[in-house]
Amino acid sequence: MAALLFRLRAAPPERLDLSALTPAGLAGLDHAAIAALVVGTTKHAPTVGDLFEVSGDDPGEIVFEGGSDRLDRIGAGLTGSARITVVGDAGLDVGAGMKGGAIRVTGSALHRAGAGMTGGLLTIGGDAGDFTGGTAASGAMAGQAGGIIVVSGRVGDRAGDRMRRGLLVALTGTGAHAGARMSGGTIVTAELGAEPGTLMKRGTLVAGRHGDLGPTFVPAGRYELPFLRLLARHIATTVPVAAGLIPERALRWRGDMAALGKGEILVAAG
């Protein structure tokens, strides 16, 4: 069987909702039925066949060739062991709510990548927008609650907002308020932006450098924590490219004391 390939014919004329193009959504459909699926988000209602050339026959291995920041909700709710590859950029909500499988984006992604995911692996070769690993919608009570997100570039503001579990790695850095309202999980990055951990209750932020910390984080000393050695081993096996981001010694801040105050920010100590 060959991977199910969606080759974009031209730049999309509007934002597209591709959440139906998953193994669960495509099970039992032939090419004609797939081509008839509506993916547009306006009254013009373009279909898959209007915008993509479709080939291949394995819905467990899906490839989108010719990316665009208008390709929204790719792999949303993905389950099982399926794999999705985006050759190019992705739009909003890539991997949002995914429960399993793997999604790889070779380019960059817009906001809410991996928002609310509970399992699986999401890798982004470029940058990612705001709320990466955060809440999937305004008013949502939980962000990332499992799985692994790896972004080779930078993530935008409020990455890991309301994060509960899992691992979020931003190799280059984060925007402001990373880990805001966090209650669990781990964020690892080369550089935290301004005011990380705003109102976080629990969880861990690990960084080489940081921006301005809020006044409700208190210094707790310099440590060689066993946790960091365990985390380094875990990272070395799951995300080898990030192994160098885990310090042997760290300066520790506790907070946010305006919330429960059991979170921590660990920054590499020279």
mmCIF file of C-alpha atoms in Angstrom:
data_model
loop_
_atom_site.group_PDB
_atom_site.id
_atom_site.type_symbol
_atom_site.label_atom_id
_atom_site.label_comp_id
_atom_site.label_asym_id
_atom_site.label_seq_id
_atom_site.Cartn_x
_atom_site.Cartn_y
_atom_site.Cartn_z
ATOM 1 C CA MET A 1 0.000 0.000 0.000
ATOM 2 C CA ALA A 2 1.153 3.533 -0.779
ATOM 3 C CA ALA A 3 0.705 6.528 1.504
ATOM 4 C CA LEU A 4 -2.481 8.492 0.923
ATOM 5 C CA LEU A 5 -1.144 11.648 -0.724
ATOM 6 C CA PHE A 6 -2.914 15.013 -0.933
ATOM 7 C CA ARG A 7 -0.995 17.250 -3.347
ATOM 8 C CA LEU A 8 -2.133 20.886 -3.169
ATOM 9 C CA ARG A 9 -2.953 22.206 -6.642
ATOM 10 C CA ALA A 10 -2.583 25.928 -5.812
ATOM 11 C CA ALA A 11 -2.716 28.324 -2.875
ATOM 12 C CA PRO A 12 -6.056 27.810 -1.056
ATOM 13 C CA PRO A 13 -8.584 30.599 -1.692
ATOM 14 C CA GLU A 14 -9.819 30.444 1.924
ATOM 15 C CA ARG A 15 -9.082 28.768 5.243
ATOM 16 C CA LEU A 16 -9.595 25.017 5.092
ATOM 17 C CA ASP A 17 -10.717 22.644 7.837
ATOM 18 C CA LEU A 18 -8.853 19.374 7.203
ATOM 19 C CA SER A 19 -9.865 17.642 10.429
ATOM 20 C CA ALA A 20 -11.844 15.031 8.468
ATOM 21 C CA LEU A 21 -8.706 13.856 6.653
ATOM 22 C CA THR A 22 -7.574 11.373 9.288
ATOM 23 C CA PRO A 23 -7.625 7.563 9.255
ATOM 24 C CA ALA A 24 -10.884 7.556 11.216
ATOM 25 C CA GLY A 25 -12.513 10.042 8.865
ATOM 26 C CA LEU A 26 -11.298 8.352 5.674
ATOM 27 C CA ALA A 27 -11.904 4.710 6.607
ATOM 28 C CA GLY A 28 -13.777 2.877 3.870
ATOM 29 C CA LEU A 29 -13.784 5.818 1.415
ATOM 30 C CA ASP A 30 -12.552 5.519 -2.170
ATOM 31 C CA HIS A 31 -10.903 8.382 -4.061
ATOM 32 C CA ALA A 32 -14.218 9.669 -5.400
ATOM 33 C CA ALA A 33 -15.752 9.843 -1.938
ATOM 34 C CA ILE A 34 -12.649 11.513 -0.515
ATOM 35 C CA ALA A 35 -12.635 14.083 -3.340
ATOM 36 C CA ALA A 36 -16.260 14.975 -2.516
ATOM 37 C CA LEU A 37 -15.543 15.883 1.113
ATOM 38 C CA VAL A 38 -16.119 19.575 1.829
ATOM 39 C CA VAL A 39 -13.107 21.222 3.468
ATOM 40 C CA GLY A 40 -13.875 24.898 2.878
ATOM 41 C CA THR A 41 -15.033 27.205 5.643
ATOM 42 C CA THR A 42 -17.111 29.713 3.627
ATOM 43 C CA LYS A 43 -20.319 29.518 1.611
ATOM 44 C CA HIS A 44 -18.252 28.571 -1.457
ATOM 45 C CA ALA A 45 -17.602 25.175 0.199
ATOM 46 C CA PRO A 46 -14.683 23.867 -1.871
ATOM 47 C CA THR A 47 -14.107 20.120 -1.713
ATOM 48 C CA VAL A 48 -10.957 18.034 -1.445
ATOM 49 C CA GLY A 49 -11.088 17.370 -5.188
ATOM 50 C CA ASP A 50 -11.249 21.093 -5.966
ATOM 51 C CA LEU A 51 -7.999 21.766 -4.133
ATOM 52 C CA PHE A 52 -5.944 18.560 -3.994
ATOM 53 C CA GLU A 53 -4.791 15.774 -6.267
ATOM 54 C CA VAL A 54 -5.409 12.552 -4.367
ATOM 55 C CA SER A 55 -3.375 9.370 -4.803
ATOM 56 C CA GLY A 56 -2.353 6.358 -2.737
ATOM 57 C CA ASP A 57 -4.472 4.037 -0.653
ATOM 58 C CA ASP A 58 -3.126 3.814 2.905
ATOM 59 C CA PRO A 59 -5.077 6.100 5.294
ATOM 60 C CA GLY A 60 -2.720 5.086 8.105
ATOM 61 C CA GLU A 61 0.056 7.042 6.358
ATOM 62 C CA ILE A 62 -1.165 10.448 5.148
ATOM 63 C CA VAL A 63 0.983 13.055 3.375
ATOM 64 C CA PHE A 64 0.035 16.654 2.565
ATOM 65 C CA GLU A 65 2.373 17.938 -0.123
ATOM 66 C CA GLY A 66 2.531 21.673 -0.714
ATOM 67 C CA GLY A 67 1.866 23.311 2.636
ATOM 68 C CA SER A 68 0.055 26.540 3.421
ATOM 69 C CA ASP A 69 -0.801 28.498 6.547
ATOM 70 C CA ARG A 70 -4.442 28.145 5.475
ATOM 71 C CA LEU A 71 -4.432 24.382 6.055
ATOM 72 C CA ASP A 72 -6.123 24.292 9.461
ATOM 73 C CA ARG A 73 -6.811 21.427 11.890
ATOM 74 C CA ILE A 74 -4.549 18.871 10.222
ATOM 75 C CA GLY A 75 -4.552 15.731 12.366
ATOM 76 C CA ALA A 76 -6.943 17.167 14.938
ATOM 77 C CA GLY A 77 -8.046 14.375 17.251
ATOM 78 C CA LEU A 78 -5.620 11.854 15.698
ATOM 79 C CA THR A 79 -5.653 8.447 17.407
ATOM 80 C CA GLY A 80 -3.881 5.114 17.210
ATOM 81 C CA SER A 81 -0.559 4.688 15.435
ATOM 82 C CA ALA A 82 -1.293 6.671 12.273
ATOM 83 C CA ARG A 83 1.280 9.041 10.803
ATOM 84 C CA ILE A 84 0.676 12.364 9.068
ATOM 85 C CA THR A 85 3.365 14.350 7.267
ATOM 86 C CA VAL A 86 2.974 17.942 6.078
ATOM 87 C CA VAL A 87 5.583 18.930 3.510
ATOM 88 C CA GLY A 88 5.577 22.678 4.055
ATOM 89 C CA ASP A 89 3.656 24.903 6.459
ATOM 90 C CA ALA A 90 0.489 24.159 8.429
ATOM 91 C CA GLY A 91 -2.240 26.492 9.621
ATOM 92 C CA LEU A 92 -4.162 26.701 12.884
ATOM 93 C CA ASP A 93 -4.727 23.826 15.338
ATOM 94 C CA VAL A 94 -2.427 21.219 13.796
ATOM 95 C CA GLY A 95 -2.589 18.183 16.084
ATOM 96 C CA ALA A 96 -5.119 19.811 18.398
ATOM 97 C CA GLY A 97 -6.659 17.218 20.687
ATOM 98 C CA MET A 98 -4.596 14.375 19.246
ATOM 99 C CA LYS A 99 -4.572 11.242 21.365
ATOM 100 C CA GLY A 100 -1.981 9.130 19.568
ATOM 101 C CA GLY A 101 0.005 8.702 16.378
ATOM 102 C CA ALA A 102 2.601 11.080 14.980
ATOM 103 C CA ILE A 103 2.405 14.318 13.009
ATOM 104 C CA ARG A 104 5.449 15.890 11.350
ATOM 105 C CA VAL A 105 5.369 19.375 9.829
ATOM 106 C CA THR A 106 8.495 20.231 7.869
ATOM 107 C CA GLY A 107 7.751 23.971 7.911
ATOM 108 C CA SER A 108 6.101 26.258 10.462
ATOM 109 C CA ALA A 109 2.640 26.185 12.043
ATOM 110 C CA LEU A 110 0.225 28.856 13.193
ATOM 111 C CA HIS A 111 -1.430 29.155 16.601
ATOM 112 C CA ARG A 112 -2.621 26.367 18.939
ATOM 113 C CA ALA A 113 -0.423 23.576 17.572
ATOM 114 C CA GLY A 114 -0.972 20.527 19.772
ATOM 115 C CA ALA A 115 -3.513 22.385 21.891
ATOM 116 C CA GLY A 116 -5.285 20.067 24.295
ATOM 117 C CA MET A 117 -3.447 16.977 23.045
ATOM 118 C CA THR A 118 -3.325 13.965 25.363
ATOM 119 C CA GLY A 119 -0.932 11.648 23.524
ATOM 120 C CA GLY A 120 1.182 11.124 20.440
ATOM 121 C CA LEU A 121 4.117 13.031 18.955
ATOM 122 C CA LEU A 122 3.932 16.368 17.136
ATOM 123 C CA THR A 123 7.119 17.710 15.525
ATOM 124 C CA ILE A 124 7.392 21.064 13.753
ATOM 125 C CA GLY A 125 10.502 21.874 11.752
ATOM 126 C CA GLY A 126 10.110 25.660 11.837
ATOM 127 C CA ASP A 127 8.340 27.980 14.268
ATOM 128 C CA ALA A 128 4.939 27.648 15.939
ATOM 129 C CA GLY A 129 2.468 30.347 16.951
ATOM 130 C CA ASP A 130 0.795 31.335 20.206
ATOM 131 C CA PHE A 131 -0.780 28.791 22.589
ATOM 132 C CA THR A 132 1.352 25.898 21.316
ATOM 133 C CA GLY A 133 0.489 23.040 23.668
ATOM 134 C CA GLY A 134 -2.018 25.336 25.282
ATOM 135 C CA THR A 135 -5.789 25.575 25.365
ATOM 136 C CA ALA A 136 -7.679 24.687 22.198
ATOM 137 C CA ALA A 137 -10.282 27.437 22.514
ATOM 138 C CA SER A 138 -11.165 30.441 24.617
ATOM 139 C CA GLY A 139 -12.526 29.205 27.942
ATOM 140 C CA ALA A 140 -11.043 25.708 27.660
ATOM 141 C CA MET A 141 -9.919 24.430 31.046
ATOM 142 C CA ALA A 142 -6.978 22.258 29.961
ATOM 143 C CA GLY A 143 -4.051 22.600 27.611
ATOM 144 C CA GLN A 144 -1.664 19.808 26.673
ATOM 145 C CA ALA A 145 -2.350 16.812 28.921
ATOM 146 C CA GLY A 146 0.052 14.261 27.495
ATOM 147 C CA GLY A 147 2.249 13.401 24.542
ATOM 148 C CA ILE A 148 5.288 15.248 23.195
ATOM 149 C CA ILE A 149 5.584 18.437 21.140
ATOM 150 C CA VAL A 150 8.938 19.335 19.574
ATOM 151 C CA VAL A 151 9.400 22.670 17.777
ATOM 152 C CA SER A 152 12.766 23.260 16.112
ATOM 153 C CA GLY A 153 12.344 27.025 16.067
ATOM 154 C CA ARG A 154 10.515 29.367 18.416
ATOM 155 C CA VAL A 155 7.000 29.165 19.828
ATOM 156 C CA GLY A 156 4.791 32.201 20.368
ATOM 157 C CA ASP A 157 3.242 33.606 23.522
ATOM 158 C CA ARG A 158 1.535 31.478 26.187
ATOM 159 C CA ALA A 159 2.986 28.154 25.076
ATOM 160 C CA GLY A 160 1.766 25.459 27.458
ATOM 161 C CA ASP A 161 -1.115 27.586 28.726
ATOM 162 C CA ARG A 162 -3.047 25.453 31.268
ATOM 163 C CA MET A 163 -0.709 22.529 30.513
ATOM 164 C CA ARG A 164 -1.325 19.503 32.751
ATOM 165 C CA ARG A 165 1.033 16.744 31.584
ATOM 166 C CA GLY A 166 3.421 15.859 28.803
ATOM 167 C CA LEU A 167 6.537 17.440 27.340
ATOM 168 C CA LEU A 168 6.856 20.573 25.224
ATOM 169 C CA VAL A 169 10.256 21.331 23.686
ATOM 170 C CA ALA A 170 11.016 24.596 21.869
ATOM 171 C CA LEU A 171 14.621 24.295 20.746
ATOM 172 C CA THR A 172 15.186 28.004 20.062
ATOM 173 C CA GLY A 173 12.941 29.821 22.529
ATOM 174 C CA THR A 174 9.475 30.885 23.634
ATOM 175 C CA GLY A 175 7.445 34.057 23.625
ATOM 176 C CA ALA A 176 6.042 35.704 26.738
ATOM 177 C CA HIS A 177 4.116 33.869 29.485
ATOM 178 C CA ALA A 178 5.247 30.330 28.642
ATOM 179 C CA GLY A 179 3.634 27.912 31.083
ATOM 180 C CA ALA A 180 0.930 30.377 32.112
ATOM 181 C CA ARG A 181 -1.695 28.758 34.384
ATOM 182 C CA MET A 182 0.235 25.489 34.159
ATOM 183 C CA SER A 183 -0.675 22.696 36.576
ATOM 184 C CA GLY A 184 1.743 19.980 35.447
ATOM 185 C CA GLY A 185 4.055 18.820 32.705
ATOM 186 C CA THR A 186 7.449 20.055 31.530
ATOM 187 C CA ILE A 187 8.557 22.767 29.103
ATOM 188 C CA VAL A 188 12.163 22.695 27.882
ATOM 189 C CA THR A 189 13.704 25.493 25.816
ATOM 190 C CA ALA A 190 16.893 27.393 25.142
ATOM 191 C CA GLU A 191 15.332 30.710 26.200
ATOM 192 C CA LEU A 192 12.158 31.666 28.039
ATOM 193 C CA GLY A 193 10.478 34.923 27.073
ATOM 194 C CA ALA A 194 9.209 37.550 29.500
ATOM 195 C CA GLU A 195 7.222 36.585 32.596
ATOM 196 C CA PRO A 196 7.150 32.802 32.230
ATOM 197 C CA GLY A 197 4.885 30.762 34.493
ATOM 198 C CA THR A 198 2.264 33.435 35.080
ATOM 199 C CA LEU A 199 -0.199 31.969 37.625
ATOM 200 C CA MET A 200 1.285 28.477 37.285
ATOM 201 C CA LYS A 201 0.338 26.069 40.101
ATOM 202 C CA ARG A 202 2.658 23.160 39.380
ATOM 203 C CA GLY A 203 4.952 22.002 36.613
ATOM 204 C CA THR A 204 8.519 22.640 35.522
ATOM 205 C CA LEU A 205 10.115 25.059 33.068
ATOM 206 C CA VAL A 206 13.725 24.299 32.092
ATOM 207 C CA ALA A 207 15.767 26.846 30.142
ATOM 208 C CA GLY A 208 19.240 28.049 29.360
ATOM 209 C CA ARG A 209 18.215 31.715 29.734
ATOM 210 C CA HIS A 210 15.104 33.637 30.727
ATOM 211 C CA GLY A 211 13.432 36.987 30.285
ATOM 212 C CA ASP A 212 12.081 39.100 33.134
ATOM 213 C CA LEU A 213 10.514 37.008 35.883
ATOM 214 C CA GLY A 214 7.351 38.152 37.601
ATOM 215 C CA PRO A 215 7.612 39.467 41.179
ATOM 216 C CA THR A 216 5.734 36.446 42.540
ATOM 217 C CA PHE A 217 8.567 34.007 41.752
ATOM 218 C CA VAL A 218 11.077 33.605 44.549
ATOM 219 C CA PRO A 219 14.683 32.380 44.248
ATOM 220 C CA ALA A 220 15.262 29.023 45.922
ATOM 221 C CA GLY A 221 18.982 28.465 45.399
ATOM 222 C CA ARG A 222 21.338 26.577 43.133
ATOM 223 C CA TYR A 223 20.941 22.824 42.789
ATOM 224 C CA GLU A 224 22.206 19.656 41.183
ATOM 225 C CA LEU A 225 18.817 17.978 41.112
ATOM 226 C CA PRO A 226 18.376 14.220 40.546
ATOM 227 C CA PHE A 227 15.290 15.183 38.543
ATOM 228 C CA LEU A 228 17.483 16.884 35.949
ATOM 229 C CA ARG A 229 19.579 13.745 35.460
ATOM 230 C CA LEU A 230 16.401 11.681 35.005
ATOM 231 C CA LEU A 231 14.981 14.265 32.615
ATOM 232 C CA ALA A 232 18.230 14.302 30.628
ATOM 233 C CA ARG A 233 18.032 10.529 30.179
ATOM 234 C CA HIS A 234 14.400 10.730 29.112
ATOM 235 C CA ILE A 235 15.119 13.531 26.638
ATOM 236 C CA ALA A 236 18.122 11.678 25.229
ATOM 237 C CA THR A 237 15.898 8.742 24.250
ATOM 238 C CA THR A 238 12.721 10.583 23.224
ATOM 239 C CA VAL A 239 13.971 13.922 21.819
ATOM 240 C CA PRO A 240 17.733 13.519 21.218
ATOM 241 C CA VAL A 241 18.072 16.921 19.527
ATOM 242 C CA ALA A 242 17.100 18.579 22.832
ATOM 243 C CA ALA A 243 19.504 16.642 25.061
ATOM 244 C CA GLY A 244 21.880 19.600 25.301
ATOM 245 C CA LEU A 245 19.175 21.827 26.786
ATOM 246 C CA ILE A 246 19.102 20.021 30.139
ATOM 247 C CA PRO A 247 21.644 21.591 32.546
ATOM 248 C CA GLU A 248 23.599 19.642 35.153
ATOM 249 C CA ARG A 249 23.220 22.503 37.655
ATOM 250 C CA ALA A 250 20.371 24.980 37.813
ATOM 251 C CA LEU A 251 19.208 28.110 39.563
ATOM 252 C CA ARG A 252 15.710 27.463 40.864
ATOM 253 C CA TRP A 253 12.771 29.833 41.262
ATOM 254 C CA ARG A 254 9.526 28.735 42.909
ATOM 255 C CA GLY A 255 6.129 30.089 42.019
ATOM 256 C CA ASP A 256 3.806 31.431 41.048
ATOM 257 C CA MET A 257 3.221 32.527 44.651
ATOM 258 C CA ALA A 258 0.109 34.351 43.459
ATOM 259 C CA ALA A 259 -1.344 30.881 42.728
ATOM 260 C CA LEU A 260 -0.572 27.568 44.428
ATOM 261 C CA GLY A 261 3.162 28.241 44.170
ATOM 262 C CA LYS A 262 4.367 24.665 43.626
ATOM 263 C CA GLY A 263 5.761 25.254 40.147
ATOM 264 C CA GLU A 264 9.426 25.800 39.359
ATOM 265 C CA ILE A 265 11.644 27.493 36.820
ATOM 266 C CA LEU A 266 15.076 25.884 36.421
ATOM 267 C CA VAL A 267 17.713 27.896 34.573
ATOM 268 C CA ALA A 268 21.182 26.680 33.704
ATOM 269 C CA ALA A 269 23.775 27.807 36.251
ATOM 270 C CA GLY A 270 27.336 28.434 35.097
#
